[in-house]
Amino acid sequence: MENPADTDTYYTIAAPAEALYKEKGSKFLCYAYPVRDEDRIREYVEALRKRYYDATHHCYAWRLGPEGASFRANDDGEPSSTAGRPILGQLLSRGITDTLVVVVRYFGGTKLGVPGLIAAYRESAAAVLDEAERIEKTVNARFVVEFGYLAMNDVMRVVKEMQPVVADQCFDNACRMTLSIRRSREEALRDRLSKVEGLHMEFEGYE
């Protein structure tokens, strides 16, 4: 079985992208956005609904999380699985996550049929993802460490040698640091810090 620590990278897009696809008079306005949570997704979808209030459909799909475990596809009134699923399929086939793709359709007067719709939404999603820059990111483990002032030198020695990202820190009689390190190096950092006397470590999850 594959160790998750060996697969601690994932792909997303660097910035929003746009594209236009046309099929038998219908226009498909295609948008892709890097996203990290469902609140942001709702904001983007609602903004497009308002901007293109007279469009026939606003179909979309998204994936969230380093492994894309959270996802959704929405047909917005198109026949079942003819819009959202083909859009999601492009995200899956390209291995892209933390991304929202919205396709706004203006009906052109000629019905495309189920196969035609599936192909049109697939090509629309492909067109906008072709415009987007695909980037690789690391899966990082994030945790909080708390320790007494007397342990400061030991902790800072580990931080200097292991070089985790220090997201937050507070040094007083009781010290606290929020650290982030790529998943493949998490175990080594945990092991080093666990040897610091009096240190308490709390895992906050992967990002």
PDB file of C-alpha atoms in Angstrom:
ATOM      1  CA  MET A   1       0.000   0.000   0.000  1.00  0.00           C
ATOM      2  CA  GLU A   2       1.300   3.457  -0.940  1.00  0.00           C
ATOM      3  CA  ASN A   3       2.490   5.594   1.938  1.00  0.00           C
ATOM      4  CA  PRO A   4       0.707   8.994   1.924  1.00  0.00           C
ATOM      5  CA  ALA A   5       4.006  10.609   2.840  1.00  0.00           C
ATOM      6  CA  ASP A   6       5.390   9.461  -0.517  1.00  0.00           C
ATOM      7  CA  THR A   7       2.652  11.327  -2.397  1.00  0.00           C
ATOM      8  CA  ASP A   8       2.764  14.692  -0.673  1.00  0.00           C
ATOM      9  CA  THR A   9       2.296  16.839  -3.765  1.00  0.00           C
ATOM     10  CA  TYR A  10      -0.816  17.786  -5.710  1.00  0.00           C
ATOM     11  CA  TYR A  11      -1.797  19.966  -8.659  1.00  0.00           C
ATOM     12  CA  THR A  12      -4.007  23.045  -8.796  1.00  0.00           C
ATOM     13  CA  ILE A  13      -4.180  26.202 -10.918  1.00  0.00           C
ATOM     14  CA  ALA A  14      -2.158  29.338 -10.235  1.00  0.00           C
ATOM     15  CA  ALA A  15      -4.790  31.972 -11.065  1.00  0.00           C
ATOM     16  CA  PRO A  16      -8.289  32.447 -12.539  1.00  0.00           C
ATOM     17  CA  ALA A  17      -8.676  31.717 -16.250  1.00  0.00           C
ATOM     18  CA  GLU A  18     -11.342  32.260 -18.921  1.00  0.00           C
ATOM     19  CA  ALA A  19     -12.221  30.708 -22.266  1.00  0.00           C
ATOM     20  CA  LEU A  20     -15.047  30.693 -24.840  1.00  0.00           C
ATOM     21  CA  TYR A  21     -16.475  27.636 -26.594  1.00  0.00           C
ATOM     22  CA  LYS A  22     -19.172  27.641 -29.290  1.00  0.00           C
ATOM     23  CA  GLU A  23     -21.303  24.789 -30.585  1.00  0.00           C
ATOM     24  CA  LYS A  24     -24.248  25.093 -33.037  1.00  0.00           C
ATOM     25  CA  GLY A  25     -25.101  28.624 -31.974  1.00  0.00           C
ATOM     26  CA  SER A  26     -24.791  28.007 -28.237  1.00  0.00           C
ATOM     27  CA  LYS A  27     -22.105  29.983 -26.436  1.00  0.00           C
ATOM     28  CA  PHE A  28     -20.285  28.501 -23.467  1.00  0.00           C
ATOM     29  CA  LEU A  29     -18.459  31.036 -21.284  1.00  0.00           C
ATOM     30  CA  CYS A  30     -15.888  29.113 -19.267  1.00  0.00           C
ATOM     31  CA  TYR A  31     -14.273  30.126 -15.995  1.00  0.00           C
ATOM     32  CA  ALA A  32     -11.743  28.412 -13.703  1.00  0.00           C
ATOM     33  CA  TYR A  33     -10.762  29.583 -10.215  1.00  0.00           C
ATOM     34  CA  PRO A  34      -8.283  28.353  -7.588  1.00  0.00           C
ATOM     35  CA  VAL A  35     -10.314  27.775  -4.394  1.00  0.00           C
ATOM     36  CA  ARG A  36      -9.708  26.433  -0.883  1.00  0.00           C
ATOM     37  CA  ASP A  37     -13.206  26.293   0.634  1.00  0.00           C
ATOM     38  CA  GLU A  38     -16.904  26.047  -0.235  1.00  0.00           C
ATOM     39  CA  ASP A  39     -17.675  29.610   0.874  1.00  0.00           C
ATOM     40  CA  ARG A  40     -15.380  30.968  -1.841  1.00  0.00           C
ATOM     41  CA  ILE A  41     -16.945  28.593  -4.357  1.00  0.00           C
ATOM     42  CA  ARG A  42     -20.426  29.928  -3.575  1.00  0.00           C
ATOM     43  CA  GLU A  43     -19.177  33.500  -3.970  1.00  0.00           C
ATOM     44  CA  TYR A  44     -17.765  32.817  -7.431  1.00  0.00           C
ATOM     45  CA  VAL A  45     -20.870  30.945  -8.626  1.00  0.00           C
ATOM     46  CA  GLU A  46     -23.254  33.627  -7.326  1.00  0.00           C
ATOM     47  CA  ALA A  47     -21.166  36.387  -8.895  1.00  0.00           C
ATOM     48  CA  LEU A  48     -21.415  34.687 -12.292  1.00  0.00           C
ATOM     49  CA  ARG A  49     -25.170  34.114 -11.854  1.00  0.00           C
ATOM     50  CA  LYS A  50     -25.606  37.853 -11.255  1.00  0.00           C
ATOM     51  CA  ARG A  51     -23.255  38.876 -14.053  1.00  0.00           C
ATOM     52  CA  TYR A  52     -24.913  36.550 -16.575  1.00  0.00           C
ATOM     53  CA  TYR A  53     -28.444  36.676 -15.148  1.00  0.00           C
ATOM     54  CA  ASP A  54     -29.968  36.099 -18.605  1.00  0.00           C
ATOM     55  CA  ALA A  55     -27.945  32.939 -19.373  1.00  0.00           C
ATOM     56  CA  THR A  56     -29.725  29.603 -19.852  1.00  0.00           C
ATOM     57  CA  HIS A  57     -27.556  27.580 -17.446  1.00  0.00           C
ATOM     58  CA  HIS A  58     -24.710  28.070 -14.965  1.00  0.00           C
ATOM     59  CA  CYS A  59     -23.142  24.614 -14.619  1.00  0.00           C
ATOM     60  CA  TYR A  60     -20.090  23.836 -12.532  1.00  0.00           C
ATOM     61  CA  ALA A  61     -17.881  21.306 -10.780  1.00  0.00           C
ATOM     62  CA  TRP A  62     -15.198  21.543  -8.137  1.00  0.00           C
ATOM     63  CA  ARG A  63     -12.662  19.507  -6.171  1.00  0.00           C
ATOM     64  CA  LEU A  64     -11.146  20.393  -2.803  1.00  0.00           C
ATOM     65  CA  GLY A  65      -8.339  18.971  -0.674  1.00  0.00           C
ATOM     66  CA  PRO A  66      -4.872  17.651  -1.586  1.00  0.00           C
ATOM     67  CA  GLU A  67      -6.384  14.353  -2.737  1.00  0.00           C
ATOM     68  CA  GLY A  68      -9.568  15.894  -4.179  1.00  0.00           C
ATOM     69  CA  ALA A  69     -11.653  13.885  -1.723  1.00  0.00           C
ATOM     70  CA  SER A  70     -14.337  16.596  -1.546  1.00  0.00           C
ATOM     71  CA  PHE A  71     -16.074  17.310  -4.865  1.00  0.00           C
ATOM     72  CA  ARG A  72     -19.360  18.230  -6.486  1.00  0.00           C
ATOM     73  CA  ALA A  73     -20.912  18.496  -9.943  1.00  0.00           C
ATOM     74  CA  ASN A  74     -23.986  20.614 -10.741  1.00  0.00           C
ATOM     75  CA  ASP A  75     -26.024  20.416 -13.985  1.00  0.00           C
ATOM     76  CA  ASP A  76     -28.161  23.510 -13.222  1.00  0.00           C
ATOM     77  CA  GLY A  77     -31.164  22.294 -15.202  1.00  0.00           C
ATOM     78  CA  GLU A  78     -29.359  20.503 -18.025  1.00  0.00           C
ATOM     79  CA  PRO A  79     -30.261  16.793 -18.420  1.00  0.00           C
ATOM     80  CA  SER A  80     -28.764  14.730 -15.582  1.00  0.00           C
ATOM     81  CA  SER A  81     -24.981  14.179 -15.826  1.00  0.00           C
ATOM     82  CA  THR A  82     -24.614  16.055 -19.126  1.00  0.00           C
ATOM     83  CA  ALA A  83     -22.852  19.136 -17.712  1.00  0.00           C
ATOM     84  CA  GLY A  84     -21.420  18.885 -14.186  1.00  0.00           C
ATOM     85  CA  ARG A  85     -20.037  15.378 -14.649  1.00  0.00           C
ATOM     86  CA  PRO A  86     -18.096  16.160 -17.870  1.00  0.00           C
ATOM     87  CA  ILE A  87     -16.658  19.278 -16.206  1.00  0.00           C
ATOM     88  CA  LEU A  88     -15.632  17.255 -13.149  1.00  0.00           C
ATOM     89  CA  GLY A  89     -14.185  14.636 -15.477  1.00  0.00           C
ATOM     90  CA  GLN A  90     -11.685  17.171 -16.802  1.00  0.00           C
ATOM     91  CA  LEU A  91     -10.532  18.032 -13.286  1.00  0.00           C
ATOM     92  CA  LEU A  92     -10.134  14.330 -12.520  1.00  0.00           C
ATOM     93  CA  SER A  93      -8.330  13.420 -15.738  1.00  0.00           C
ATOM     94  CA  ARG A  94      -5.857  16.265 -15.281  1.00  0.00           C
ATOM     95  CA  GLY A  95      -5.340  15.491 -11.582  1.00  0.00           C
ATOM     96  CA  ILE A  96      -6.304  19.034 -10.568  1.00  0.00           C
ATOM     97  CA  THR A  97      -7.835  19.906  -7.192  1.00  0.00           C
ATOM     98  CA  ASP A  98      -8.617  23.050  -5.143  1.00  0.00           C
ATOM     99  CA  THR A  99     -10.258  24.279  -8.335  1.00  0.00           C
ATOM    100  CA  LEU A 100     -13.723  25.415  -9.449  1.00  0.00           C
ATOM    101  CA  VAL A 101     -14.832  25.368 -13.098  1.00  0.00           C
ATOM    102  CA  VAL A 102     -18.037  27.153 -14.102  1.00  0.00           C
ATOM    103  CA  VAL A 103     -19.538  27.011 -17.600  1.00  0.00           C
ATOM    104  CA  VAL A 104     -22.218  29.587 -18.424  1.00  0.00           C
ATOM    105  CA  ARG A 105     -24.375  28.601 -21.403  1.00  0.00           C
ATOM    106  CA  TYR A 106     -26.385  30.812 -23.707  1.00  0.00           C
ATOM    107  CA  PHE A 107     -28.726  28.598 -25.758  1.00  0.00           C
ATOM    108  CA  GLY A 108     -28.352  29.173 -29.485  1.00  0.00           C
ATOM    109  CA  GLY A 109     -31.649  27.724 -30.695  1.00  0.00           C
ATOM    110  CA  THR A 110     -30.388  24.290 -31.753  1.00  0.00           C
ATOM    111  CA  LYS A 111     -30.677  21.414 -29.276  1.00  0.00           C
ATOM    112  CA  LEU A 112     -27.449  19.476 -28.898  1.00  0.00           C
ATOM    113  CA  GLY A 113     -28.875  16.227 -27.499  1.00  0.00           C
ATOM    114  CA  VAL A 114     -27.360  14.306 -24.623  1.00  0.00           C
ATOM    115  CA  PRO A 115     -24.117  13.230 -26.399  1.00  0.00           C
ATOM    116  CA  GLY A 116     -23.725  16.750 -27.787  1.00  0.00           C
ATOM    117  CA  LEU A 117     -24.173  18.364 -24.385  1.00  0.00           C
ATOM    118  CA  ILE A 118     -21.676  16.028 -22.754  1.00  0.00           C
ATOM    119  CA  ALA A 119     -19.123  16.798 -25.466  1.00  0.00           C
ATOM    120  CA  ALA A 120     -19.753  20.564 -25.298  1.00  0.00           C
ATOM    121  CA  TYR A 121     -19.320  20.805 -21.534  1.00  0.00           C
ATOM    122  CA  ARG A 122     -16.288  18.527 -21.637  1.00  0.00           C
ATOM    123  CA  GLU A 123     -14.656  20.678 -24.333  1.00  0.00           C
ATOM    124  CA  SER A 124     -15.604  23.885 -22.482  1.00  0.00           C
ATOM    125  CA  ALA A 125     -13.919  22.687 -19.300  1.00  0.00           C
ATOM    126  CA  ALA A 126     -10.903  21.515 -21.280  1.00  0.00           C
ATOM    127  CA  ALA A 127     -10.641  24.898 -23.003  1.00  0.00           C
ATOM    128  CA  VAL A 128     -10.509  26.905 -19.785  1.00  0.00           C
ATOM    129  CA  LEU A 129      -8.154  24.473 -18.052  1.00  0.00           C
ATOM    130  CA  ASP A 130      -5.862  24.681 -21.081  1.00  0.00           C
ATOM    131  CA  GLU A 131      -5.723  28.435 -20.453  1.00  0.00           C
ATOM    132  CA  ALA A 132      -4.937  28.005 -16.756  1.00  0.00           C
ATOM    133  CA  GLU A 133      -1.413  27.521 -15.437  1.00  0.00           C
ATOM    134  CA  ARG A 134      -1.160  24.137 -13.690  1.00  0.00           C
ATOM    135  CA  ILE A 135       1.128  24.245 -10.657  1.00  0.00           C
ATOM    136  CA  GLU A 136       2.398  21.673  -8.176  1.00  0.00           C
ATOM    137  CA  LYS A 137       2.002  22.229  -4.431  1.00  0.00           C
ATOM    138  CA  THR A 138       3.084  20.238  -1.404  1.00  0.00           C
ATOM    139  CA  VAL A 139       0.788  18.685   1.193  1.00  0.00           C
ATOM    140  CA  ASN A 140       1.873  20.171   4.505  1.00  0.00           C
ATOM    141  CA  ALA A 141       1.310  18.976   8.060  1.00  0.00           C
ATOM    142  CA  ARG A 142       0.443  21.801  10.430  1.00  0.00           C
ATOM    143  CA  PHE A 143       0.740  21.639  14.206  1.00  0.00           C
ATOM    144  CA  VAL A 144       1.130  23.800  17.281  1.00  0.00           C
ATOM    145  CA  VAL A 145       3.945  23.293  19.782  1.00  0.00           C
ATOM    146  CA  GLU A 146       3.946  24.735  23.290  1.00  0.00           C
ATOM    147  CA  PHE A 147       6.999  24.755  25.552  1.00  0.00           C
ATOM    148  CA  GLY A 148       8.630  26.592  28.420  1.00  0.00           C
ATOM    149  CA  TYR A 149      11.137  29.379  27.885  1.00  0.00           C
ATOM    150  CA  LEU A 150      13.991  27.193  29.095  1.00  0.00           C
ATOM    151  CA  ALA A 151      13.381  24.825  26.146  1.00  0.00           C
ATOM    152  CA  MET A 152      13.687  27.656  23.601  1.00  0.00           C
ATOM    153  CA  ASN A 153      17.212  26.825  22.442  1.00  0.00           C
ATOM    154  CA  ASP A 154      16.394  23.143  21.897  1.00  0.00           C
ATOM    155  CA  VAL A 155      13.267  23.985  19.886  1.00  0.00           C
ATOM    156  CA  MET A 156      14.971  26.664  17.771  1.00  0.00           C
ATOM    157  CA  ARG A 157      17.832  24.254  16.985  1.00  0.00           C
ATOM    158  CA  VAL A 158      15.302  21.751  15.572  1.00  0.00           C
ATOM    159  CA  VAL A 159      13.518  24.508  13.624  1.00  0.00           C
ATOM    160  CA  LYS A 160      16.801  25.743  12.143  1.00  0.00           C
ATOM    161  CA  GLU A 161      17.884  22.258  11.071  1.00  0.00           C
ATOM    162  CA  MET A 162      14.483  20.948   9.832  1.00  0.00           C
ATOM    163  CA  GLN A 163      13.332  24.311   8.415  1.00  0.00           C
ATOM    164  CA  PRO A 164       9.545  24.041   8.803  1.00  0.00           C
ATOM    165  CA  VAL A 165       7.521  27.148   7.947  1.00  0.00           C
ATOM    166  CA  VAL A 166       6.836  29.137  11.118  1.00  0.00           C
ATOM    167  CA  ALA A 167       3.272  30.369  10.570  1.00  0.00           C
ATOM    168  CA  ASP A 168       2.926  32.010  13.988  1.00  0.00           C
ATOM    169  CA  GLN A 169       4.943  32.377  17.165  1.00  0.00           C
ATOM    170  CA  CYS A 170       4.679  33.857  20.631  1.00  0.00           C
ATOM    171  CA  PHE A 171       7.607  33.852  23.058  1.00  0.00           C
ATOM    172  CA  ASP A 172       6.991  34.525  26.735  1.00  0.00           C
ATOM    173  CA  ASN A 173       7.319  32.436  29.892  1.00  0.00           C
ATOM    174  CA  ALA A 174       5.103  29.987  28.010  1.00  0.00           C
ATOM    175  CA  CYS A 175       6.079  29.812  24.326  1.00  0.00           C
ATOM    176  CA  ARG A 176       3.933  28.782  21.373  1.00  0.00           C
ATOM    177  CA  MET A 177       4.716  28.174  17.691  1.00  0.00           C
ATOM    178  CA  THR A 178       2.611  27.090  14.746  1.00  0.00           C
ATOM    179  CA  LEU A 179       4.712  25.016  12.344  1.00  0.00           C
ATOM    180  CA  SER A 180       4.069  23.658   8.866  1.00  0.00           C
ATOM    181  CA  ILE A 181       6.196  21.080   7.046  1.00  0.00           C
ATOM    182  CA  ARG A 182       5.647  18.889   4.001  1.00  0.00           C
ATOM    183  CA  ARG A 183       4.086  15.542   4.854  1.00  0.00           C
ATOM    184  CA  SER A 184       7.078  13.429   3.826  1.00  0.00           C
ATOM    185  CA  ARG A 185       9.180  15.207   6.513  1.00  0.00           C
ATOM    186  CA  GLU A 186       6.487  15.354   9.192  1.00  0.00           C
ATOM    187  CA  GLU A 187       7.521  12.206  11.053  1.00  0.00           C
ATOM    188  CA  ALA A 188      11.142  13.306  11.305  1.00  0.00           C
ATOM    189  CA  LEU A 189      10.153  16.692  12.733  1.00  0.00           C
ATOM    190  CA  ARG A 190       7.737  15.125  15.206  1.00  0.00           C
ATOM    191  CA  ASP A 191      10.461  12.733  16.354  1.00  0.00           C
ATOM    192  CA  ARG A 192      12.956  15.547  16.920  1.00  0.00           C
ATOM    193  CA  LEU A 193      10.486  17.748  18.805  1.00  0.00           C
ATOM    194  CA  SER A 194       9.199  14.882  20.942  1.00  0.00           C
ATOM    195  CA  LYS A 195      12.658  14.674  22.509  1.00  0.00           C
ATOM    196  CA  VAL A 196      12.461  18.257  23.803  1.00  0.00           C
ATOM    197  CA  GLU A 197      11.631  18.067  27.501  1.00  0.00           C
ATOM    198  CA  GLY A 198       8.255  19.552  28.478  1.00  0.00           C
ATOM    199  CA  LEU A 199       7.128  20.252  24.911  1.00  0.00           C
ATOM    200  CA  HIS A 200       3.464  19.665  24.002  1.00  0.00           C
ATOM    201  CA  MET A 201       2.525  19.105  20.372  1.00  0.00           C
ATOM    202  CA  GLU A 202      -0.983  19.334  18.846  1.00  0.00           C
ATOM    203  CA  PHE A 203      -1.667  18.267  15.244  1.00  0.00           C
ATOM    204  CA  GLU A 204      -4.014  20.618  13.342  1.00  0.00           C
ATOM    205  CA  GLY A 205      -4.307  18.738  10.061  1.00  0.00           C
ATOM    206  CA  TYR A 206      -2.977  18.810   6.506  1.00  0.00           C
ATOM    207  CA  GLU A 207      -3.103  21.800   4.183  1.00  0.00           C
TER     208      GLU A 207
END
